[in-house]
mmCIF file of C-alpha atoms in Angstrom:
data_model
loop_
_atom_site.group_PDB
_atom_site.id
_atom_site.type_symbol
_atom_site.label_atom_id
_atom_site.label_comp_id
_atom_site.label_asym_id
_atom_site.label_seq_id
_atom_site.Cartn_x
_atom_site.Cartn_y
_atom_site.Cartn_z
ATOM 1 C CA UNK A 1 53.823 111.549 69.509
ATOM 2 C CA UNK A 2 54.272 113.227 66.556
ATOM 3 C CA UNK A 3 57.099 116.032 66.337
ATOM 4 C CA UNK A 4 55.057 119.567 67.333
ATOM 5 C CA UNK A 5 54.473 121.442 64.940
ATOM 6 C CA UNK A 6 52.909 125.581 65.174
ATOM 7 C CA UNK A 7 50.377 126.422 62.198
ATOM 8 C CA UNK A 8 50.074 129.846 62.169
ATOM 9 C CA UNK A 9 46.419 131.680 61.783
ATOM 10 C CA UNK A 10 47.450 134.302 60.093
ATOM 11 C CA UNK A 11 45.980 137.386 62.549
ATOM 12 C CA UNK A 12 49.238 138.346 64.359
ATOM 13 C CA UNK A 13 47.829 138.750 67.992
ATOM 14 C CA UNK A 14 46.024 135.839 67.555
ATOM 15 C CA UNK A 15 49.498 134.116 66.815
ATOM 16 C CA UNK A 16 50.827 135.815 69.309
ATOM 17 C CA UNK A 17 48.550 135.032 72.041
ATOM 18 C CA UNK A 18 48.240 131.202 71.153
ATOM 19 C CA UNK A 19 52.569 131.590 70.779
ATOM 20 C CA UNK A 20 52.728 131.607 67.366
ATOM 21 C CA UNK A 21 49.742 129.723 66.073
ATOM 22 C CA UNK A 22 47.493 126.384 66.684
ATOM 23 C CA UNK A 23 49.754 123.393 67.918
ATOM 24 C CA UNK A 24 49.899 120.112 66.265
ATOM 25 C CA UNK A 25 49.148 117.494 67.018
ATOM 26 C CA UNK A 26 46.742 118.607 70.644
ATOM 27 C CA UNK A 27 43.840 118.084 71.740
ATOM 28 C CA UNK A 28 42.095 121.507 72.103
ATOM 29 C CA UNK A 29 39.375 122.629 74.100
ATOM 30 C CA UNK A 30 37.021 125.984 73.505
ATOM 31 C CA UNK A 31 34.811 126.703 76.115
ATOM 32 C CA UNK A 32 32.547 129.324 75.920
ATOM 33 C CA UNK A 33 28.458 130.714 76.678
ATOM 34 C CA UNK A 34 26.246 130.714 73.437
ATOM 35 C CA UNK A 35 27.264 133.582 70.709
ATOM 36 C CA UNK A 36 30.933 133.887 72.129
ATOM 37 C CA UNK A 37 32.294 132.748 69.148
ATOM 38 C CA UNK A 38 33.405 129.207 69.688
ATOM 39 C CA UNK A 39 32.630 128.316 65.887
ATOM 40 C CA UNK A 40 33.887 131.382 64.100
ATOM 41 C CA UNK A 41 37.196 130.935 65.983
ATOM 42 C CA UNK A 42 37.440 127.038 65.484
ATOM 43 C CA UNK A 43 36.839 127.805 61.483
ATOM 44 C CA UNK A 44 39.759 129.992 61.834
ATOM 45 C CA UNK A 45 41.376 126.872 63.205
ATOM 46 C CA UNK A 46 39.859 124.521 60.182
ATOM 47 C CA UNK A 47 40.991 127.272 57.807
ATOM 48 C CA UNK A 48 44.462 127.553 58.823
ATOM 49 C CA UNK A 49 45.421 123.435 58.592
ATOM 50 C CA UNK A 50 43.373 123.532 55.250
ATOM 51 C CA UNK A 51 45.898 126.371 54.348
ATOM 52 C CA UNK A 52 48.885 123.977 55.371
ATOM 53 C CA UNK A 53 48.042 121.153 53.648
ATOM 54 C CA UNK A 54 46.091 118.939 56.398
ATOM 55 C CA UNK A 55 42.958 116.849 55.635
ATOM 56 C CA UNK A 56 40.308 118.481 57.826
ATOM 57 C CA UNK A 57 37.254 116.727 59.260
ATOM 58 C CA UNK A 58 34.612 118.590 60.990
ATOM 59 C CA UNK A 59 31.301 117.114 63.090
ATOM 60 C CA UNK A 60 28.875 119.756 63.689
ATOM 61 C CA UNK A 61 25.740 119.372 65.616
ATOM 62 C CA UNK A 62 24.734 122.514 65.155
ATOM 63 C CA UNK A 63 24.571 123.190 61.290
ATOM 64 C CA UNK A 64 24.748 121.490 57.941
ATOM 65 C CA UNK A 65 26.976 121.222 55.483
ATOM 66 C CA UNK A 66 25.908 124.833 53.191
ATOM 67 C CA UNK A 67 25.325 126.622 56.637
ATOM 68 C CA UNK A 68 28.829 125.960 58.010
ATOM 69 C CA UNK A 69 30.427 126.622 54.218
ATOM 70 C CA UNK A 70 28.715 130.030 54.263
ATOM 71 C CA UNK A 71 29.413 130.849 58.213
ATOM 72 C CA UNK A 72 33.452 130.325 56.907
ATOM 73 C CA UNK A 73 32.714 132.473 53.954
ATOM 74 C CA UNK A 74 31.288 135.472 56.251
ATOM 75 C CA UNK A 75 34.579 135.289 58.067
ATOM 76 C CA UNK A 76 36.433 136.006 54.432
ATOM 77 C CA UNK A 77 37.252 132.486 54.425
ATOM 78 C CA UNK A 78 37.230 130.653 51.410
ATOM 79 C CA UNK A 79 36.516 126.968 52.202
ATOM 80 C CA UNK A 80 34.954 125.970 48.485
ATOM 81 C CA UNK A 81 38.082 124.468 46.922
ATOM 82 C CA UNK A 82 39.199 122.746 49.710
ATOM 83 C CA UNK A 83 35.650 121.038 50.063
ATOM 84 C CA UNK A 84 36.166 120.330 46.509
ATOM 85 C CA UNK A 85 39.097 118.746 46.977
ATOM 86 C CA UNK A 86 37.863 116.817 49.441
ATOM 87 C CA UNK A 87 40.394 118.005 51.613
ATOM 88 C CA UNK A 88 37.526 119.623 54.144
ATOM 89 C CA UNK A 89 34.739 117.507 55.070
ATOM 90 C CA UNK A 90 31.721 118.041 57.181
ATOM 91 C CA UNK A 91 29.339 116.004 59.108
ATOM 92 C CA UNK A 92 26.547 117.147 60.813
ATOM 93 C CA UNK A 93 24.985 115.295 63.390
ATOM 94 C CA UNK A 94 20.972 115.755 63.003
ATOM 95 C CA UNK A 95 18.179 113.214 64.847
ATOM 96 C CA UNK A 96 14.842 112.993 63.084
ATOM 97 C CA UNK A 97 12.426 115.685 63.792
ATOM 98 C CA UNK A 98 14.642 116.995 65.881
ATOM 99 C CA UNK A 99 13.938 114.395 68.908
ATOM 100 C CA UNK A 100 16.770 113.807 71.047
ATOM 101 C CA UNK A 101 16.867 111.411 74.156
ATOM 102 C CA UNK A 102 19.445 110.855 76.719
ATOM 103 C CA UNK A 103 19.860 107.496 74.864
ATOM 104 C CA UNK A 104 20.338 108.942 71.837
ATOM 105 C CA UNK A 105 22.910 111.416 73.230
ATOM 106 C CA UNK A 106 25.301 109.483 74.473
ATOM 107 C CA UNK A 107 25.170 106.521 71.490
ATOM 108 C CA UNK A 108 25.929 109.763 69.159
ATOM 109 C CA UNK A 109 28.748 110.790 71.789
ATOM 110 C CA UNK A 110 30.117 107.672 71.166
ATOM 111 C CA UNK A 111 29.760 107.384 67.397
ATOM 112 C CA UNK A 112 32.030 110.781 67.132
ATOM 113 C CA UNK A 113 34.412 108.589 68.741
ATOM 114 C CA UNK A 114 34.554 105.647 66.517
ATOM 115 C CA UNK A 115 33.772 107.296 63.582
ATOM 116 C CA UNK A 116 37.103 109.431 64.554
ATOM 117 C CA UNK A 117 38.998 105.779 65.428
ATOM 118 C CA UNK A 118 38.134 103.865 62.326
ATOM 119 C CA UNK A 119 38.953 106.661 59.821
ATOM 120 C CA UNK A 120 42.244 108.315 61.463
ATOM 121 C CA UNK A 121 44.129 107.803 58.337
ATOM 122 C CA UNK A 122 41.694 109.776 56.655
ATOM 123 C CA UNK A 123 42.171 113.390 58.233
ATOM 124 C CA UNK A 124 45.234 114.857 60.325
ATOM 125 C CA UNK A 125 42.883 118.042 61.874
ATOM 126 C CA UNK A 126 39.137 117.437 63.178
ATOM 127 C CA UNK A 127 36.610 119.987 64.974
ATOM 128 C CA UNK A 128 34.141 118.602 67.178
ATOM 129 C CA UNK A 129 31.174 121.475 66.987
ATOM 130 C CA UNK A 130 29.750 121.132 69.560
ATOM 131 C CA UNK A 131 30.623 118.507 72.299
ATOM 132 C CA UNK A 132 28.272 119.656 74.898
ATOM 133 C CA UNK A 133 24.578 118.532 74.223
ATOM 134 C CA UNK A 134 26.320 115.037 73.262
ATOM 135 C CA UNK A 135 28.285 114.979 76.633
ATOM 136 C CA UNK A 136 25.206 116.336 79.291
ATOM 137 C CA UNK A 137 24.445 113.272 79.689
ATOM 138 C CA UNK A 138 27.690 111.202 80.400
ATOM 139 C CA UNK A 139 28.530 110.208 83.449
ATOM 140 C CA UNK A 140 31.685 110.565 85.124
ATOM 141 C CA UNK A 141 33.222 106.855 83.646
ATOM 142 C CA UNK A 142 31.449 107.123 80.246
ATOM 143 C CA UNK A 143 33.337 110.903 79.560
ATOM 144 C CA UNK A 144 36.460 109.621 81.112
ATOM 145 C CA UNK A 145 36.580 106.814 78.177
ATOM 146 C CA UNK A 146 36.410 109.090 75.777
ATOM 147 C CA UNK A 147 38.597 111.408 76.502
ATOM 148 C CA UNK A 148 40.988 109.051 76.987
ATOM 149 C CA UNK A 149 40.441 107.540 73.678
ATOM 150 C CA UNK A 150 40.291 110.929 72.110
ATOM 151 C CA UNK A 151 44.021 111.385 73.411
ATOM 152 C CA UNK A 152 44.926 108.454 72.179
ATOM 153 C CA UNK A 153 44.073 109.790 68.472
ATOM 154 C CA UNK A 154 46.227 112.570 69.578
ATOM 155 C CA UNK A 155 49.261 110.664 70.263
ATOM 156 C CA UNK A 156 49.020 108.963 66.741
ATOM 157 C CA UNK A 157 49.751 112.960 65.392
ATOM 158 C CA UNK A 158 46.341 114.064 65.115
ATOM 159 C CA UNK A 159 44.675 117.854 66.472
ATOM 160 C CA UNK A 160 41.368 117.345 67.799
ATOM 161 C CA UNK A 161 39.430 120.524 69.157
ATOM 162 C CA UNK A 162 36.276 120.196 70.797
ATOM 163 C CA UNK A 163 33.512 122.950 71.621
ATOM 164 C CA UNK A 164 31.266 122.975 74.052
ATOM 165 C CA UNK A 165 28.949 125.409 76.822
ATOM 166 C CA UNK A 166 30.109 124.860 79.886
ATOM 167 C CA UNK A 167 26.447 124.722 81.265
ATOM 168 C CA UNK A 168 25.883 121.668 79.901
ATOM 169 C CA UNK A 169 28.845 120.100 81.076
ATOM 170 C CA UNK A 170 29.271 119.194 85.060
ATOM 171 C CA UNK A 171 32.201 120.695 87.110
ATOM 172 C CA UNK A 172 33.358 117.569 87.279
ATOM 173 C CA UNK A 173 33.771 116.964 83.880
ATOM 174 C CA UNK A 174 35.060 120.306 83.231
ATOM 175 C CA UNK A 175 37.927 119.930 85.604
ATOM 176 C CA UNK A 176 38.605 116.657 83.591
ATOM 177 C CA UNK A 177 38.803 118.061 80.539
ATOM 178 C CA UNK A 178 40.786 120.410 81.491
ATOM 179 C CA UNK A 179 43.290 119.081 82.902
ATOM 180 C CA UNK A 180 43.305 116.245 79.872
ATOM 181 C CA UNK A 181 43.726 118.982 76.802
ATOM 182 C CA UNK A 182 47.064 120.570 75.523
ATOM 183 C CA UNK A 183 45.247 123.733 74.722
ATOM 184 C CA UNK A 184 42.149 125.195 76.957
ATOM 185 C CA UNK A 185 40.728 127.865 75.738
ATOM 186 C CA UNK A 186 37.803 130.458 77.288
ATOM 187 C CA UNK A 187 35.806 132.883 75.295
ATOM 188 C CA UNK A 188 33.088 135.123 76.695
ATOM 189 C CA UNK A 189 31.197 138.155 75.927
ATOM 190 C CA UNK A 190 32.376 141.084 77.794
ATOM 191 C CA UNK A 191 31.562 144.891 77.694
ATOM 192 C CA UNK A 192 34.397 147.190 77.745
ATOM 193 C CA UNK A 193 34.363 151.113 78.080
ATOM 194 C CA UNK A 194 30.665 150.520 76.685
ATOM 195 C CA UNK A 195 31.556 148.458 74.012
ATOM 196 C CA UNK A 196 30.445 144.525 73.871
ATOM 197 C CA UNK A 197 33.333 142.472 72.248
ATOM 198 C CA UNK A 198 34.038 138.844 73.013
ATOM 199 C CA UNK A 199 37.495 137.794 74.805
ATOM 200 C CA UNK A 200 40.113 135.019 74.574
ATOM 201 C CA UNK A 201 41.381 134.212 77.373
ATOM 202 C CA UNK A 202 44.575 131.266 77.606
ATOM 203 C CA UNK A 203 43.521 128.648 80.445
ATOM 204 C CA UNK A 204 46.413 126.039 79.098
ATOM 205 C CA UNK A 205 48.638 125.714 76.162
ATOM 206 C CA UNK A 206 51.158 122.904 75.542
ATOM 207 C CA UNK A 207 54.241 123.311 73.902
ATOM 208 C CA UNK A 208 54.575 126.843 72.901
ATOM 209 C CA UNK A 209 55.217 129.848 74.845
ATOM 210 C CA UNK A 210 52.514 132.808 74.839
ATOM 211 C CA UNK A 211 53.540 136.146 76.139
ATOM 212 C CA UNK A 212 49.450 137.247 75.984
ATOM 213 C CA UNK A 213 47.034 135.556 78.481
ATOM 214 C CA UNK A 214 43.937 136.780 76.442
ATOM 215 C CA UNK A 215 42.658 139.042 73.809
ATOM 216 C CA UNK A 216 39.556 140.763 72.865
ATOM 217 C CA UNK A 217 37.899 140.279 69.812
ATOM 218 C CA UNK A 218 35.112 140.813 67.472
ATOM 219 C CA UNK A 219 33.199 139.180 64.532
ATOM 220 C CA UNK A 220 32.611 141.563 61.972
ATOM 221 C CA UNK A 221 30.116 140.664 59.371
ATOM 222 C CA UNK A 222 31.782 142.021 56.422
ATOM 223 C CA UNK A 223 35.433 142.077 58.086
ATOM 224 C CA UNK A 224 35.624 138.662 59.509
ATOM 225 C CA UNK A 225 37.265 137.930 62.935
ATOM 226 C CA UNK A 226 39.247 141.316 64.236
ATOM 227 C CA UNK A 227 41.006 141.413 67.250
ATOM 228 C CA UNK A 228 40.119 144.781 69.049
ATOM 229 C CA UNK A 229 43.448 146.511 70.539
ATOM 230 C CA UNK A 230 41.858 148.142 73.919
ATOM 231 C CA UNK A 231 43.253 151.332 72.932
ATOM 232 C CA UNK A 232 40.430 150.976 70.200
ATOM 233 C CA UNK A 233 37.448 150.110 72.730
ATOM 234 C CA UNK A 234 36.315 154.052 73.589
ATOM 235 C CA UNK A 235 33.614 154.885 76.362
#
């Protein structure tokens, strides 16, 4: 594996909880229910990688290209110059008429893996947002093969971020993913002193020291992702 490099996000508390920033190369898993900020957090990872000169691929099962770019813009991240230069490439996965089947889900999961394997000389950093639906019909053996092959890509100097909803994946697959990941983050919607915010917990992080294990944040439509100090969460 290539020498570990830390990519700072530029958000002080978020960088601190990650031990300085996003470690590269690594396999990063982001677990969270709907609306917990998985895409927003992964988009900050994407932008940080782009700023460092990395070529980034995003494979999205939930948004189309324009929507993804607008979401980044709403976080006060400007992706357009990177997109125009070809440093950021976004690949939406959609089925005609939205008719997903068990066979289609497994096919797409394997196509993602093959795509990342065949084009590994074209990118440095990749995000799969969201893996959970695709993996929902995978057997333990099929999922294990997918993760093992993804780890092989990481070992060649790539960072791959997987986001997923835990309710779509069995506990057995969750345990396998947690064991295989270099960084494992859990996002939740929480209520602190009457204030609705999101929490980020670092369950596992390899290669970087971290003084904090969790933070609170919110996604503001005007300010983007903003870390909320506990003292600021008033009743």
